[in-house]
Short mmCIF file of C-alpha atoms in Angstrom, two decimals:
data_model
loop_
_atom_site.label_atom_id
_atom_site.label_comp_id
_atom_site.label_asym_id
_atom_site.label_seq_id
_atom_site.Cartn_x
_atom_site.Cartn_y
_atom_site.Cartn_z
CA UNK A 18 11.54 22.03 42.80
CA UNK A 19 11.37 23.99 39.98
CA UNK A 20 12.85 22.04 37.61
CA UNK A 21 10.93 19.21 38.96
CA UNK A 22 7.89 20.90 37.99
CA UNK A 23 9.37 21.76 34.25
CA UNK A 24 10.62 18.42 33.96
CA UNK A 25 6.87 17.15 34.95
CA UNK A 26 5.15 19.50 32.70
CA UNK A 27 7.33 18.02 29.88
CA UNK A 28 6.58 15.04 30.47
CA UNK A 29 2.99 15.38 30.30
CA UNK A 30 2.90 17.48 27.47
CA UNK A 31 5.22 14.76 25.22
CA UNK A 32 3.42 11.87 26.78
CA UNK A 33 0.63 12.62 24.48
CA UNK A 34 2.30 13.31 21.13
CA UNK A 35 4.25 10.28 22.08
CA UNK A 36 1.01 8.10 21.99
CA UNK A 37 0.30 9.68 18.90
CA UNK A 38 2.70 8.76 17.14
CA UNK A 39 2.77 5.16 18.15
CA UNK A 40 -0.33 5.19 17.46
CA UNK A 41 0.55 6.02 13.53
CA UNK A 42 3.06 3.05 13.81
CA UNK A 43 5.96 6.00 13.47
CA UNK A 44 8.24 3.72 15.97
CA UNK A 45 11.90 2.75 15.83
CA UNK A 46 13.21 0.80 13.42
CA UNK A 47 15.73 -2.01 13.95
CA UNK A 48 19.39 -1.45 12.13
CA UNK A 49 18.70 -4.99 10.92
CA UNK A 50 15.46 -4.36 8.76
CA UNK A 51 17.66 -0.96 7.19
CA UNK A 52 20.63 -2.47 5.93
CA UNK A 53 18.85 -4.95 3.47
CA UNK A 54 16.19 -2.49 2.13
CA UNK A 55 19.74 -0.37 1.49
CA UNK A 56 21.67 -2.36 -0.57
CA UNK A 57 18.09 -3.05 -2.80
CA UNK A 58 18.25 0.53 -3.14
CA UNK A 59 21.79 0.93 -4.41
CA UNK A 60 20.90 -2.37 -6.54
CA UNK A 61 18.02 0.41 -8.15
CA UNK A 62 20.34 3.46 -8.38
CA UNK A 63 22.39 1.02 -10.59
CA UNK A 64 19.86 0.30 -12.69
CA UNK A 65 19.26 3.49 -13.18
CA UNK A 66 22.08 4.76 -13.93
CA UNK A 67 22.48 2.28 -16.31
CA UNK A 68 19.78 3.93 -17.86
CA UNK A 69 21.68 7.13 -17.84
CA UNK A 70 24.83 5.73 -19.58
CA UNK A 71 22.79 4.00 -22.15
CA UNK A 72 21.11 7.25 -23.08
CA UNK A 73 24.65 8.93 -23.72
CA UNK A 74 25.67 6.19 -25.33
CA UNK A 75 28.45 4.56 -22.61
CA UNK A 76 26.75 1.05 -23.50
CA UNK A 77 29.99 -0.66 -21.87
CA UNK A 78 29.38 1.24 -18.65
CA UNK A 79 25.77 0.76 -18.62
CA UNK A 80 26.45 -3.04 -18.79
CA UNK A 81 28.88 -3.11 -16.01
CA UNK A 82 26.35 -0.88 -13.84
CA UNK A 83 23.62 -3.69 -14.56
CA UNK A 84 26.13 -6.31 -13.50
CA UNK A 85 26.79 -4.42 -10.30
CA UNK A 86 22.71 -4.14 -9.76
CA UNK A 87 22.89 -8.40 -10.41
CA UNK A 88 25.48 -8.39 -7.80
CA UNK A 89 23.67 -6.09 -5.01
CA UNK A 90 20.60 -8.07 -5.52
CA UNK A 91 21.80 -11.10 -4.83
CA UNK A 92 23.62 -9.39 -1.32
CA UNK A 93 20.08 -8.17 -0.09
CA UNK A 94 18.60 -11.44 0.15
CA UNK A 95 21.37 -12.82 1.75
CA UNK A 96 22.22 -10.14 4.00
CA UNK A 97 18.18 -10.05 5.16
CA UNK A 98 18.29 -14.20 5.94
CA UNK A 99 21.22 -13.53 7.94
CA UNK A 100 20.03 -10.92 9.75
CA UNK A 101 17.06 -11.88 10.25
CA UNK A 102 15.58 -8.42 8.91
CA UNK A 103 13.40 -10.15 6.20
CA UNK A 104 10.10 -8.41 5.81
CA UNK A 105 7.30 -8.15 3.38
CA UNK A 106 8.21 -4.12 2.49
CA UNK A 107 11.53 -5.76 1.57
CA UNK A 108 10.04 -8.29 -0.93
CA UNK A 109 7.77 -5.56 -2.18
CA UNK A 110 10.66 -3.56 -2.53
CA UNK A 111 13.33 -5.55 -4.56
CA UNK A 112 10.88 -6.49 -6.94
CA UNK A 113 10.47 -3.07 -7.98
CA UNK A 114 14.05 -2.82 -8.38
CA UNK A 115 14.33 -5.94 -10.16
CA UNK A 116 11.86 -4.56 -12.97
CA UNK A 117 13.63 -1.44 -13.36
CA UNK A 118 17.59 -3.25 -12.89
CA UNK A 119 16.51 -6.12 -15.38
CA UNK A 120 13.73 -5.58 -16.88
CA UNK A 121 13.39 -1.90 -17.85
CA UNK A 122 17.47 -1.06 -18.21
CA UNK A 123 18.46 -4.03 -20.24
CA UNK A 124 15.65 -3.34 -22.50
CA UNK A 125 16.39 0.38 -23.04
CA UNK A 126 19.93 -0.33 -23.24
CA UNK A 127 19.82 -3.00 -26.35
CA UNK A 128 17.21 -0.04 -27.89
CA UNK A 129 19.89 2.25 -27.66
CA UNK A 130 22.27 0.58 -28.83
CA UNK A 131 20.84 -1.02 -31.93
CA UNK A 132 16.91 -1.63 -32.06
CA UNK A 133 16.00 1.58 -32.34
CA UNK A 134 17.04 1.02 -36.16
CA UNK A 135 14.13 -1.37 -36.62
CA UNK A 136 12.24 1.24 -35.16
CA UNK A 137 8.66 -0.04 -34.02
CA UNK A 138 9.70 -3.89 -34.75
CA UNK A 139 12.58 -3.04 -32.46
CA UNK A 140 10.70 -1.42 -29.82
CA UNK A 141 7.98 -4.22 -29.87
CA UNK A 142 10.94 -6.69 -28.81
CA UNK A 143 12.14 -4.45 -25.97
CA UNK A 144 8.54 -3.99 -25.05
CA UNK A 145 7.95 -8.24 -24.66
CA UNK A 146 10.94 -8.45 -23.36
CA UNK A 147 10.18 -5.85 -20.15
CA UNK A 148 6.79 -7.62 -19.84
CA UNK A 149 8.56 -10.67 -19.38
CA UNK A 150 10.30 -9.81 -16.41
CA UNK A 151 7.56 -8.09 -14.73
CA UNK A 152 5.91 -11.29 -15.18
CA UNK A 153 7.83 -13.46 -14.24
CA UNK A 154 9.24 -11.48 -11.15
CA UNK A 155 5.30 -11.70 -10.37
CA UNK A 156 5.03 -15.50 -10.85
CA UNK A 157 7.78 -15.62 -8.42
CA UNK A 158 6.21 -13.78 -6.15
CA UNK A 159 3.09 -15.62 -6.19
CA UNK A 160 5.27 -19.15 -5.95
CA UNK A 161 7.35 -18.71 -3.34
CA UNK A 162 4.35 -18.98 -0.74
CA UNK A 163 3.17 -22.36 -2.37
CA UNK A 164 3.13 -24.78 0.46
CA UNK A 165 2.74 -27.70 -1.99
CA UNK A 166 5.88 -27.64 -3.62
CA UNK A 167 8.03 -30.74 -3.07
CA UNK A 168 11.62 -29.75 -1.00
CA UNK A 169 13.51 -30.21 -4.18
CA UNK A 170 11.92 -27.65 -6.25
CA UNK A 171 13.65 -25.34 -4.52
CA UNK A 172 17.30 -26.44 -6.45
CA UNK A 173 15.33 -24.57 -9.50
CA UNK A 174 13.86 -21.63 -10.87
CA UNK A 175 10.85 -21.59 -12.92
CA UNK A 176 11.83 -19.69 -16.31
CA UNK A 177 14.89 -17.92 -16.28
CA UNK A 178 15.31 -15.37 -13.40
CA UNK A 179 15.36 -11.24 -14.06
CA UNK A 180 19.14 -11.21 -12.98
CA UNK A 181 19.92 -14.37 -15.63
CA UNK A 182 17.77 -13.17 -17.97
CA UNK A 183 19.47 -9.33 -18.02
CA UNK A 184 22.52 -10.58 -18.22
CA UNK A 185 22.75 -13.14 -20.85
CA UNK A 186 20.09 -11.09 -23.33
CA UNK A 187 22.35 -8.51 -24.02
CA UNK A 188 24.77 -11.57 -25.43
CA UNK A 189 24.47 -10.05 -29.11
CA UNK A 190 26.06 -6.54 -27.13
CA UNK A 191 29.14 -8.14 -26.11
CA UNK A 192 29.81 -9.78 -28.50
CA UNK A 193 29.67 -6.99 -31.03
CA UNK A 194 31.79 -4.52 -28.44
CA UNK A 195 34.25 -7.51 -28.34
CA UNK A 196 34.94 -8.10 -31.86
CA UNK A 197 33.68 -5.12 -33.42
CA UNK A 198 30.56 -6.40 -35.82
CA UNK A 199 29.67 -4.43 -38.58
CA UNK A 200 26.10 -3.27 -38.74
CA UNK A 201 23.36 -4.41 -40.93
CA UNK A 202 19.81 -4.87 -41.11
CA UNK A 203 20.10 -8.80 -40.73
CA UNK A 204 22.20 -8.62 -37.40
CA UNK A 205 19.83 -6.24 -35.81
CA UNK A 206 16.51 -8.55 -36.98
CA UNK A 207 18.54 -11.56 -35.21
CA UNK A 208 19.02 -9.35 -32.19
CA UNK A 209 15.29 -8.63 -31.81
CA UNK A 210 14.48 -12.24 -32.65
CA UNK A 211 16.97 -13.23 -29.73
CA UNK A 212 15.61 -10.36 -27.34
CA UNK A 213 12.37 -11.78 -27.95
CA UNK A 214 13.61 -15.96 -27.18
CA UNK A 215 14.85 -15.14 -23.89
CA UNK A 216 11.71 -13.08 -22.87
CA UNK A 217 9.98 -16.24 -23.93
CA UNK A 218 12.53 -18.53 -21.23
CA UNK A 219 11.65 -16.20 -18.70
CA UNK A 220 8.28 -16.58 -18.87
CA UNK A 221 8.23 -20.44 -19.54
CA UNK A 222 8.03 -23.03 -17.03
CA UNK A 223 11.34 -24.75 -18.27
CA UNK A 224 13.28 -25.15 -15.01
CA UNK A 225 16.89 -23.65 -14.50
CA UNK A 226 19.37 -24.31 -11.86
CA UNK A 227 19.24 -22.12 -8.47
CA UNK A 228 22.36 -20.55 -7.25
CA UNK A 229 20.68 -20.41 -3.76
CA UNK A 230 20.58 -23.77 -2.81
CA UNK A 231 24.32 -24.88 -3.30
CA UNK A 232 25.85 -27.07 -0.53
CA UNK A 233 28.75 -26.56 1.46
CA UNK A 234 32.12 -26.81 -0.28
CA UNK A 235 34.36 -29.43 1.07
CA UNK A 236 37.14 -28.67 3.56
CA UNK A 237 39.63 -30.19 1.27
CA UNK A 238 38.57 -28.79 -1.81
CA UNK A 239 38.04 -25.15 -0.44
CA UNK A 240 41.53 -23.86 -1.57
CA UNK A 241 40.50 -24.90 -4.92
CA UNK A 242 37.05 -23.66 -4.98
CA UNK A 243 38.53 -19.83 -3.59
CA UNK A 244 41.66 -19.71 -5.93
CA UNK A 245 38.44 -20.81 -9.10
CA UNK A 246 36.72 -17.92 -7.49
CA UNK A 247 39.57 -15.35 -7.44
CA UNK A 248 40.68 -16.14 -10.67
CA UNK A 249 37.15 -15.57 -11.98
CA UNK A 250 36.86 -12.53 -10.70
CA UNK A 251 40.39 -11.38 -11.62
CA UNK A 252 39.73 -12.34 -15.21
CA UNK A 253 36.03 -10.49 -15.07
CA UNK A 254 38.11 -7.22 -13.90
CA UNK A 255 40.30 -7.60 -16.53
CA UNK A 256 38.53 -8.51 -19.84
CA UNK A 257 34.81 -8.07 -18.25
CA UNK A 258 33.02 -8.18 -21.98
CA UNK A 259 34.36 -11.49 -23.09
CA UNK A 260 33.70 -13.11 -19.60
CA UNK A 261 30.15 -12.16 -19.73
CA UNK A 262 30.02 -13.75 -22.97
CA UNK A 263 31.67 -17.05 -21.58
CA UNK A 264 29.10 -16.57 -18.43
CA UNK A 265 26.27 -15.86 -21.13
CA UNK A 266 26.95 -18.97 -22.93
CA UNK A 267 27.36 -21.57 -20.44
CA UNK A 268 24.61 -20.60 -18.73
CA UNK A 269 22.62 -21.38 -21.54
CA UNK A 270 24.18 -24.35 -22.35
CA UNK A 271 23.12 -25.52 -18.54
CA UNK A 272 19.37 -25.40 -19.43
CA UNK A 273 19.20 -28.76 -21.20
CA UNK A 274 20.94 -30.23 -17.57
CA UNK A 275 18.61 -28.39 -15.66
CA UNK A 276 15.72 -29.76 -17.66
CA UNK A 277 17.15 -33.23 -16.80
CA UNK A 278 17.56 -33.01 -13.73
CA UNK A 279 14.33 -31.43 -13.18
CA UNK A 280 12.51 -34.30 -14.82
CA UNK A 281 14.66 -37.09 -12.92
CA UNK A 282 13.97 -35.65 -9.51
CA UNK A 283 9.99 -35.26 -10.35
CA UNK A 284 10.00 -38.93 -11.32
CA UNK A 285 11.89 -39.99 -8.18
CA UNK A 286 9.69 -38.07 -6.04
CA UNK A 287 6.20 -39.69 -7.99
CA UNK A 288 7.68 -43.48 -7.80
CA UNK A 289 7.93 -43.36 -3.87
CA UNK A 290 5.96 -44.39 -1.66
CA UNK A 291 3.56 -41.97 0.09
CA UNK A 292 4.04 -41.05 3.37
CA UNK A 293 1.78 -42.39 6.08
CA UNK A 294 1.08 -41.00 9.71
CA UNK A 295 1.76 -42.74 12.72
CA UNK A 296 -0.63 -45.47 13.94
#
């Protein structure tokens, strides 16, 4: 009886705070909603510390760590979609890490390393090329609810993307780490003027290819595609400097195709026919 009573009285008393705090929305949380909103955040601790290494002057390890952030950030998406643990803090979320992983690290990084010599010219080009990003992470933001946009728009990006854009700006860095550039004024004012022309593709509308939207691999080519894969990522492990600048390269040379293709599809889609409803 006793305990009957004690068991009743805390019952009562919790029932209470209980409703409070469901009240304040402070309810359970499904695992499936955590595990995305985790790997953004280990995307943003590598950012970060690419920060750190670019500060003490590790520029090759502050590259890799900004690779690894363009890795995790393409998981979270992925992992969300399949778990169905897509939400709107999410969004919110990885697009503050994508400012600081791509944006605010590559930018600090190439000052570091060589821009700081053209002192305020130099830090004007870091400076556009951080506003870039943050714009153009915002214009995707904004574009991604557009209910207007025709189903094969989403094969392309409009401007480069953050991730693309970190990567293949700090082109000039590897390729100085991989062949050992001397220094001079004239390099540097290239670099800046480079910094400055892909902050200028991110914010364009010139469409590039999305990664997202690639089709199934057929069965009998599958061996093919996973030993292309392996050996990729063999070769990145090994000499990871000179395959970024291979990755850096052909990328860009993929914009004038993506243009095409762009332009071909949006002519398709204006020559046919409307569509009409049912009689």
């Amino acid at each position: 009886m006793a305990g009957d009573i004690l068991e009743g009285e805390t019952t009562s008393a919790s029932s209470p705070v209980q409703a409070r705090l469901r009240a304040r929305g402070l309810r359970s949380l499904p695992l499936r909603f955590v595990v995305p909103n985790v790997v953004t955040l280990l995307a943003l601790c590598a950012g970060l510390t690419a920060i750190r290494f670019a500060v003490d002057a590790k520029y090759e390890s502050a590259v890799l760590a900004i690779l690894a952030a363009a890795v995790l950030d393409g998981m979270d998406g992925r992992i969300a979609r399949a778990l169905k643990g897509s939400s709107r803090f999410g969004a919110e979320l990885d697009s503050l890490a994508d400012f600081i992983d791509f944006g605010v690290a590559p930018a600090l990084l190439l000052f570091f390393w060589s821009l700081h010599t053209l002192k305020t010219v130099g830090w004007a080009a870091v400076l556009i090329f951080a506003i870039a990003a943050a714009l153009r992470l915002a214009r995707f933001n904004v574009m991604i609810d557009d209910p207007n946009k025709p189903a094969w728009s989403a094969r392309f990006f409009t401007g480069m993307p953050a991730p693309a854009g970190a990567i293949v700006v700090m082109l000039p860095l590897y390729l100085n780490m991989s062949f050992d550039l001397p220094p001079s004024r004239g390099l540097t004012q290239l670099v800046a003027a480079y910094v400055v022309l892909i902050a200028g593709l991110m914010v364009s509308r010139i469409p590039h290819y999305s990664g997202k939207h690639i089709g199934r691999v057929p069965r009998d080519k599958f061996i093919f595609v996973l030993f292309a894969v392996a050996a990729i990522l063999v070769l990145l492990a090994s000499f990871p400097l000179e395959m970024l600048i291979v990755v850096s390269l052909a990328y860009l040379a993929l914009i004038p195709f993506s243009v095409r293709s762009y332009r071909r599809l949006a002519e398709q889609d204006a020559a046919a026919p409307p569509e009409t409803g049912a009689a």
